Phi, psi and omega in degrees: 000130183272135179270152170293143181297145176246140174276125178231156179239128185243127173272137178237139177203154178201147174217017174237151179066212177275083188300319180298314180294323178299318179292317178299316179297321180294323176299319177293322179295323177301319182293340180267357179295148180300142176052036185221141171222147175274117182264342176196153175221147179279174166295165170273143180234146172259129182224146173289151178303135178240117184058030180211177181235172174100192181290174177303153178263155163253127184231155176201170172226139175244139169261127180236156170247122186221144172268356178285141173286168187300314178297322178293323177296316177301315178302317181295319178296318179294328176293321177296316178301314181299317179296334179272005177088019181296130172237156182233068184289332177198165182300133178062027176293155172306152186215147175288332179194138176226125179236126181231138171281116178275309182221144177228093187056223176259014185294147170241116184236130177222089180234168178301334182265334192209132173236123180224134357301155180304128189292342183242011186294325182293341182261013187233112178301324183291349173259313188294318181296310177293327177298321178297331176297319187259343181208070184303332179291347181267355184230123181270159175300323180295321178295317178295321178298321183294337181250014185298338179280353180271122182297128177206138183216127175296143176282131185296156170077032179220163179267152174288000000 
């Protein structure tokens, strides 16, 4: 049985290897997921690690329309991370690719594997700025003001 598509927002980030290419490749991989299309993507941003270590991150957010349920989407995202060489040696370790479900329709999910809306998204400039590119109605001026001290810079020469 086919599900009606749900709009979901996916955060993408990387800070090991060719981080920019990893994020671009992940955006293409999202578009290849079953019953899924990327309907918008943010600009790429360079950000200093926040609650993490290592070199600067490249971050973005994608808006997708998907027929996958949330657990299946999480499995698919983790498979993309694994294919990109993602390892999890310790919490907030540098990473070749990190994909997080920020929002899944209007769902509220609190399970051992998945919490949606993402519990820390409001405190992260590297999520809020790219999310504002693709869904400005989802990010308030007050939220952006609250993270203004976190270094973030759009990468030049790209479209929002």
